[in-house]
mmCIF file of C-alpha atoms in Angstrom:
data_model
loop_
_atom_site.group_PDB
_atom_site.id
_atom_site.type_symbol
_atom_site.label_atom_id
_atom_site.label_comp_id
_atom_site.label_asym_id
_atom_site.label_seq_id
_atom_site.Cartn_x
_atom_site.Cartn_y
_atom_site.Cartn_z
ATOM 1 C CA UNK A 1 0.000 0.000 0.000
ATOM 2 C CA UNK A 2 1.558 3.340 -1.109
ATOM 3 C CA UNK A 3 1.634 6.224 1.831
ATOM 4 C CA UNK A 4 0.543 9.208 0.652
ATOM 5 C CA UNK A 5 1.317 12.483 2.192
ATOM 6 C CA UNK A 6 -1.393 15.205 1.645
ATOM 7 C CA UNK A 7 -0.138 18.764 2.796
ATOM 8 C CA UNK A 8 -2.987 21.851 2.686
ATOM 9 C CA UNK A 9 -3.498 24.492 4.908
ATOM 10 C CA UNK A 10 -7.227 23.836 4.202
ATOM 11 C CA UNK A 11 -8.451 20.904 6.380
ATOM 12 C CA UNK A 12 -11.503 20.335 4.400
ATOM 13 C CA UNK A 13 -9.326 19.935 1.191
ATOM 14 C CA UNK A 14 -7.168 17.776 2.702
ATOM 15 C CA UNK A 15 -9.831 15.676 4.077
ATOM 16 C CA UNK A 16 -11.823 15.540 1.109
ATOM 17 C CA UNK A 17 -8.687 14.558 -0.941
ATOM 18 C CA UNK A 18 -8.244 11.966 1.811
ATOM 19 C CA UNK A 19 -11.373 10.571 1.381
ATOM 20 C CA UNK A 20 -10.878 9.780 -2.329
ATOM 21 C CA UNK A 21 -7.378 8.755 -1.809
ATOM 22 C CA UNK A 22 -8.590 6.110 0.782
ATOM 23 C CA UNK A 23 -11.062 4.830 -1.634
ATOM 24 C CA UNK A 24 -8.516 3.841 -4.128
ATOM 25 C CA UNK A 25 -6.391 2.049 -1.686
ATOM 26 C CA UNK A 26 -3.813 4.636 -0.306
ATOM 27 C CA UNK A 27 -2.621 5.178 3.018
ATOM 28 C CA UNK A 28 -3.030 9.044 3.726
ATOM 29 C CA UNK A 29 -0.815 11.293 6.247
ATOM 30 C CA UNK A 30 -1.919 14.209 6.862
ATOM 31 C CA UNK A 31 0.079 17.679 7.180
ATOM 32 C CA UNK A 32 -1.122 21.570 7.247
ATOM 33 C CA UNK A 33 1.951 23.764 6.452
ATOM 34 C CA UNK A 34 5.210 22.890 4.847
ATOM 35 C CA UNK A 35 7.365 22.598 8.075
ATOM 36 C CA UNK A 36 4.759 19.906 9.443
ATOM 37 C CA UNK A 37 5.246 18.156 6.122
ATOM 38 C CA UNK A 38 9.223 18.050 6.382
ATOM 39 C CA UNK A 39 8.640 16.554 10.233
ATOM 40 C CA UNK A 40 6.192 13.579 8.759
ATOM 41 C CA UNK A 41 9.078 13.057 5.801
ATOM 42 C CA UNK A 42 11.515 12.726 8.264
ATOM 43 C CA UNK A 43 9.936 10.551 10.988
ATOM 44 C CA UNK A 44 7.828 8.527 8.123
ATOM 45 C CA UNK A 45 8.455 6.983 4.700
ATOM 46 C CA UNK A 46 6.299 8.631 2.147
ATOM 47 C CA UNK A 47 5.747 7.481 -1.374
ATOM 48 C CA UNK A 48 4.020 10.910 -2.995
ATOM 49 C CA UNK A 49 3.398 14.392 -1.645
ATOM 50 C CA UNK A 50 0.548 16.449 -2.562
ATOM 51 C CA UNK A 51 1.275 20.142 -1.519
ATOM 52 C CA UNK A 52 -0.507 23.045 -1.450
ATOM 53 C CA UNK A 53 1.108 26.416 -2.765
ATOM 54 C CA UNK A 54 0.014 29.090 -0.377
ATOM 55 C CA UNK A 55 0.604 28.003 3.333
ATOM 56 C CA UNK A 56 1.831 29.374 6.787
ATOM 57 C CA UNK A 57 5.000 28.978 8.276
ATOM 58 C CA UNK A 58 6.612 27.321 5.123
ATOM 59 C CA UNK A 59 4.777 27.262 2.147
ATOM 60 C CA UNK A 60 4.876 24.584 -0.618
ATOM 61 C CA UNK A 61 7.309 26.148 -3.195
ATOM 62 C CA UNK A 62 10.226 26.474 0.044
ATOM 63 C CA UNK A 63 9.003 23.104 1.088
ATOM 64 C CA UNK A 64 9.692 21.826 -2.122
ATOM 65 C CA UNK A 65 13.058 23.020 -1.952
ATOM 66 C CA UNK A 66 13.770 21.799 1.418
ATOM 67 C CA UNK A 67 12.629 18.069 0.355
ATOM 68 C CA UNK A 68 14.757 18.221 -2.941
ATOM 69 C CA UNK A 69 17.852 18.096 -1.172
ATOM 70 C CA UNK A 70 17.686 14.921 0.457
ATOM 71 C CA UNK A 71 14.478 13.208 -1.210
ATOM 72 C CA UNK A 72 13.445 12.259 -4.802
ATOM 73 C CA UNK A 73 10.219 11.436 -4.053
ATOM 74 C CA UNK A 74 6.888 12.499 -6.794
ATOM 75 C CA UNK A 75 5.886 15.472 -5.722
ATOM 76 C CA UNK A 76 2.216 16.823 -6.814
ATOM 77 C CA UNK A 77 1.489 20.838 -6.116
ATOM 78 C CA UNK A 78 -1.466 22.566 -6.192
ATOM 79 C CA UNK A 79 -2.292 25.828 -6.856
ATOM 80 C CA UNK A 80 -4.781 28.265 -7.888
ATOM 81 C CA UNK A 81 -5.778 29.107 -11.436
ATOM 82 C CA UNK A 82 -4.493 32.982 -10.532
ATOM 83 C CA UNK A 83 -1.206 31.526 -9.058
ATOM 84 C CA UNK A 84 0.461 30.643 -12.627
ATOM 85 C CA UNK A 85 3.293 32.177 -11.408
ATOM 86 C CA UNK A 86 3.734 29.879 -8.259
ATOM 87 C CA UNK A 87 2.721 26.750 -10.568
ATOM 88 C CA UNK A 88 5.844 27.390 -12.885
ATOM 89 C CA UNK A 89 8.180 27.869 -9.794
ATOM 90 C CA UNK A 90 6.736 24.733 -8.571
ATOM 91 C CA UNK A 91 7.911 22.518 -11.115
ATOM 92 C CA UNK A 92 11.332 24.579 -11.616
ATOM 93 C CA UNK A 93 12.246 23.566 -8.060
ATOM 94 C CA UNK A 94 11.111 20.422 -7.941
ATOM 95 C CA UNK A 95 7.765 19.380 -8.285
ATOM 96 C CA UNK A 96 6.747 16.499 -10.784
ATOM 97 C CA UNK A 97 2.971 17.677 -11.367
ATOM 98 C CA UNK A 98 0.664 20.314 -10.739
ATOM 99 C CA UNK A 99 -3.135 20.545 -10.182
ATOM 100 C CA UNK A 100 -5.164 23.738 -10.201
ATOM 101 C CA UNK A 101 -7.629 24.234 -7.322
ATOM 102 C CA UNK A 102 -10.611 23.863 -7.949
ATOM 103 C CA UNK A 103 -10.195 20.603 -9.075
ATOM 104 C CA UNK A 104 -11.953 17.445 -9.729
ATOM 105 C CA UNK A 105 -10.936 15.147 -7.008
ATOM 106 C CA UNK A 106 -10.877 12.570 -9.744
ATOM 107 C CA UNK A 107 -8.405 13.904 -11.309
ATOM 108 C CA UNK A 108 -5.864 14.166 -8.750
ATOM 109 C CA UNK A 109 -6.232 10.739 -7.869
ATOM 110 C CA UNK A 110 -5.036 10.180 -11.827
ATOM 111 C CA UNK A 111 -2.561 12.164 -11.072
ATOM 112 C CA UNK A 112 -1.274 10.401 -8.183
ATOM 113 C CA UNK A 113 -1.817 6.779 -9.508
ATOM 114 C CA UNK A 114 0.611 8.701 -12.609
ATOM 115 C CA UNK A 115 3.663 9.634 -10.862
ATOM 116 C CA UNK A 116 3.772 6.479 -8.684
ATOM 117 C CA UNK A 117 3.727 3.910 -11.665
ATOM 118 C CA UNK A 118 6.204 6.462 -13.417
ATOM 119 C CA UNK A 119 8.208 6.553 -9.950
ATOM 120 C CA UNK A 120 8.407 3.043 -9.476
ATOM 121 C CA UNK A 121 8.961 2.367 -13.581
ATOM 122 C CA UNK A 122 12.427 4.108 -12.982
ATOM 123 C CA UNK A 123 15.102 2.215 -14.049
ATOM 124 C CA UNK A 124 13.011 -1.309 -14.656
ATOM 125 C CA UNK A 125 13.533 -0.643 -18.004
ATOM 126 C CA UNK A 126 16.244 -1.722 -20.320
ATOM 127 C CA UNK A 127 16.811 0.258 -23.237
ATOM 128 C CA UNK A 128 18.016 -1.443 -26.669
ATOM 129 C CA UNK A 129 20.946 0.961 -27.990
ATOM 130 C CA UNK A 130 19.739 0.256 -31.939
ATOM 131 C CA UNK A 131 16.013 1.095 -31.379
ATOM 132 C CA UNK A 132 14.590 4.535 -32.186
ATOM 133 C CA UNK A 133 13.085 5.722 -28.542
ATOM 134 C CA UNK A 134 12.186 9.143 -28.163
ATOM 135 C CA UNK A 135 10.750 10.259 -24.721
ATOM 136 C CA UNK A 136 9.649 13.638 -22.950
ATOM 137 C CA UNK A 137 8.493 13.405 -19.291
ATOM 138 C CA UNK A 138 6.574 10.136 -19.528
ATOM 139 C CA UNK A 139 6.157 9.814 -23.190
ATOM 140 C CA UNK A 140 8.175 7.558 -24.461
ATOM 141 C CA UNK A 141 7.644 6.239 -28.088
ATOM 142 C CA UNK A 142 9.200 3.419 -29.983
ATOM 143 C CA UNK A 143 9.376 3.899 -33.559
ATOM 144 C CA UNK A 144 11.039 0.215 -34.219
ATOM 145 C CA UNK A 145 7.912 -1.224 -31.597
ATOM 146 C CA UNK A 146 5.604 1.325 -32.906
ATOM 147 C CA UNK A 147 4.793 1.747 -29.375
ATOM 148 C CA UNK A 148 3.914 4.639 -27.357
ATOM 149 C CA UNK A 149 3.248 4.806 -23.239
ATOM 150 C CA UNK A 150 2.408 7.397 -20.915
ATOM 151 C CA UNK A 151 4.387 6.400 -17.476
ATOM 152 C CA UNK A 152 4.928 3.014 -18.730
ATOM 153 C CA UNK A 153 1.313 2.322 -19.750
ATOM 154 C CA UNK A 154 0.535 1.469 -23.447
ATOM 155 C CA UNK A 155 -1.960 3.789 -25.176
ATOM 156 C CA UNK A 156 -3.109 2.545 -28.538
ATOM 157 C CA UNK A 157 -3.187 5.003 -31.564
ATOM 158 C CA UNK A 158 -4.516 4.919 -34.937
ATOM 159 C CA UNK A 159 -1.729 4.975 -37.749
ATOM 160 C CA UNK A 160 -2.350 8.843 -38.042
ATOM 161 C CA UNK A 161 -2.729 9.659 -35.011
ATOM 162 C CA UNK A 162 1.152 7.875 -33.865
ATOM 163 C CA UNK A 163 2.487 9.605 -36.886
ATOM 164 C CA UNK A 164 1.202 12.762 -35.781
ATOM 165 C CA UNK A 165 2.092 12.538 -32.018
ATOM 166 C CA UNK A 166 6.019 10.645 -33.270
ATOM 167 C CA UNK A 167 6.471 14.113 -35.859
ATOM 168 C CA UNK A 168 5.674 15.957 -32.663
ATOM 169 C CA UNK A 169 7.810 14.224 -30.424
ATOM 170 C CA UNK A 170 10.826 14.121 -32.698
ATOM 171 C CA UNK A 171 10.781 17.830 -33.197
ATOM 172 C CA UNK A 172 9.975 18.888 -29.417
ATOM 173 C CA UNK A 173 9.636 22.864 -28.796
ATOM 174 C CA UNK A 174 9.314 23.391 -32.894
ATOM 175 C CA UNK A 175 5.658 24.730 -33.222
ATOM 176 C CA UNK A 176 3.814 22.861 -36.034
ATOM 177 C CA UNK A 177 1.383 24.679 -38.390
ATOM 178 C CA UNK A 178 -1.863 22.755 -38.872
ATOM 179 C CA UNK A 179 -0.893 22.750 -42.742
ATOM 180 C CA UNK A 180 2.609 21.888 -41.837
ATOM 181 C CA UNK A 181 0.932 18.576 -39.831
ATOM 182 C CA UNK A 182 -1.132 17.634 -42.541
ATOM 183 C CA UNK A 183 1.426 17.662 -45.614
ATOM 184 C CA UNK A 184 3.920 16.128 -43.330
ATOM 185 C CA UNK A 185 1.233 13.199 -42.625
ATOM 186 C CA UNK A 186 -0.987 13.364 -45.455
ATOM 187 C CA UNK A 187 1.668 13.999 -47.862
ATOM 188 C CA UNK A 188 -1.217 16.283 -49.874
ATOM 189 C CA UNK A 189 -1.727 20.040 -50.094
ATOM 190 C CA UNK A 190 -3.494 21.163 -46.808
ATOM 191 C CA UNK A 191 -6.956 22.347 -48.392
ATOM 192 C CA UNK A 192 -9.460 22.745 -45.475
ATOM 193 C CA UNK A 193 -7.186 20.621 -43.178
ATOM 194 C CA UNK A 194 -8.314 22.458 -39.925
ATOM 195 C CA UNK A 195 -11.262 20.088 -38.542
ATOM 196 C CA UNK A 196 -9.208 17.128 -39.945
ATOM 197 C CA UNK A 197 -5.901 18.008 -37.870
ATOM 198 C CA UNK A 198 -7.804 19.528 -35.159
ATOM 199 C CA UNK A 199 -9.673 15.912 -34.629
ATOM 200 C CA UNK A 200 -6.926 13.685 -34.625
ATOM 201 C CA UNK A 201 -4.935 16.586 -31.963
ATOM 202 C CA UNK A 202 -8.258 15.518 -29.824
ATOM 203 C CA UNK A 203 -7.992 11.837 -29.727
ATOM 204 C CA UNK A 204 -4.274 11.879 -29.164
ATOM 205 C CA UNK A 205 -4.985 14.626 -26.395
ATOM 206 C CA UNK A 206 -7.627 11.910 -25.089
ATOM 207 C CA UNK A 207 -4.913 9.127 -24.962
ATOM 208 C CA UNK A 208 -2.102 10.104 -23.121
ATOM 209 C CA UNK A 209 -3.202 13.408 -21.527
ATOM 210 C CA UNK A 210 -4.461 13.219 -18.381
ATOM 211 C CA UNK A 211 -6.840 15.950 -18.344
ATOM 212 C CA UNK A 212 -6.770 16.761 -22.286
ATOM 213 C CA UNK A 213 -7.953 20.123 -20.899
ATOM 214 C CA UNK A 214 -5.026 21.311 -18.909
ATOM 215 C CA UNK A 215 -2.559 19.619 -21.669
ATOM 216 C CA UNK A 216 0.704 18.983 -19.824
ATOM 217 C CA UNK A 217 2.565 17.535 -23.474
ATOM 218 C CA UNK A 218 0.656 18.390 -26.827
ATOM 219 C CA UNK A 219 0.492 22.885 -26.388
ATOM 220 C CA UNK A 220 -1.578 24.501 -28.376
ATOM 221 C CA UNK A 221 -0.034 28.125 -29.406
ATOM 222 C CA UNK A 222 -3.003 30.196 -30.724
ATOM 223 C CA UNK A 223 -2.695 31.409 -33.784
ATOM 224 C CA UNK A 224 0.089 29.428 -34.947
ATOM 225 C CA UNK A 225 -0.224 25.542 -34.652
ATOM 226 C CA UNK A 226 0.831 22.482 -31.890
ATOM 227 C CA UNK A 227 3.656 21.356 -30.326
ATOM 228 C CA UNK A 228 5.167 18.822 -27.976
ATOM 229 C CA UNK A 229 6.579 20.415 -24.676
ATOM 230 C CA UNK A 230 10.463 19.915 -24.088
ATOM 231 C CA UNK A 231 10.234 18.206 -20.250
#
């Protein structure tokens, strides 16, 4: 049973994220400001943390700092939609994944179950030196398998759809047009190829995003086309 460690200033979101955690199986300790959280790391062995941004005493972005230089474990921040700012910090110091409050307790239970298969998927893995493996975060594809996984889970693509998301991949941080996507896939001129491109973008979103709203690999940059983030 993995011990999760659920840090929020807020006892009635860290109860109600307890409750759904507990549902699924976890083993929840419970911590209201970041220098409660280091004491329970210290005293305890914790799988995942799931801290809060804004806190007293030591708030989640320091805490996150503190816990980098001795632990590796995944660590899961939350913040709100006007903290931006704070989420981007979060990650740059440490953090593995972020959640924006308010959010569907379902999906940070995803979440969770997401950086503990990816955390304990480290280093299982033996990599073939002659096959073509590109990866970003926990997208990994195989172009000799014709495989893709999202923290070491198979998602099944259509033929366009792989080609789409392995052009992506190979070119990470290079913005795509959508007429650029189609003649690379299509191989045709890109007449009317917006709904077309714009579908298949869905469905991929749908397979290996988590919450295809909140994207965390396949950006959108308005006005100009997709791309696949550089993690």
């Amino acid at each position: 049973m993995s011990k999760i460690l659920v840090c929020d200033d807020d006892k009635e979101i860290v109860e109600a994220i307890e409750i759904y955690l507990t549902q699924e199986g976890y083993e929840v300790v419970k911590a209201y400001d970041g220098q409660e959280a280091l004491k329970v790391l210290k005293e305890t062995p914790i799988d995942l943390l799931v801290i809060d941004v804004m806190m007293p005493r030591l708030d989640g972005i320091r805490a996150t700092l503190k816990i980098r230089e001795e632990n590796n474990i995944p660590i899961i921040i939350l913040s709100a939609k006007s903290e931006d700012a704070d989420k981007i910090l979060g990650l740059n110091v440490g953090a593995d994944d972020y959640v924006t409050k308010p959010f569907n307790p379902l999906e940070l239970v995803a979440r969770v179950k997401s950086q503990l298969r990816r955390y304990t998927s480290l280093g299982s893995t033996v990599k073939n030196e002659n096959e073509a493996i590109y990866t970003t975060g926990g997208l990994a594809i195989n172009d000799d398998l014709k495989e893709v996984t999202v923290d070491g889970e198979t998602v099944k693509l259509t033929p366009i759809e792989y080609n789409i998301l392995l052009l992506l991949v190979k070119n990470q941080g290079k913005v795509f047009s959508i007429e650029q996507i189609y003649e690379s896939i299509w191989n045709e001129d890109a007449i009317g190829a917006d709904n077309t491109v714009a579908v298949h973008i869905r469905h991929i979103r749908e397979k290996i995003e988590i919450n295809p709203k909140e994207p965390r690999y396949l950006k959108v940059v308005w006005g100009v086309g997709y791309k696949i983030e550089k993690l």
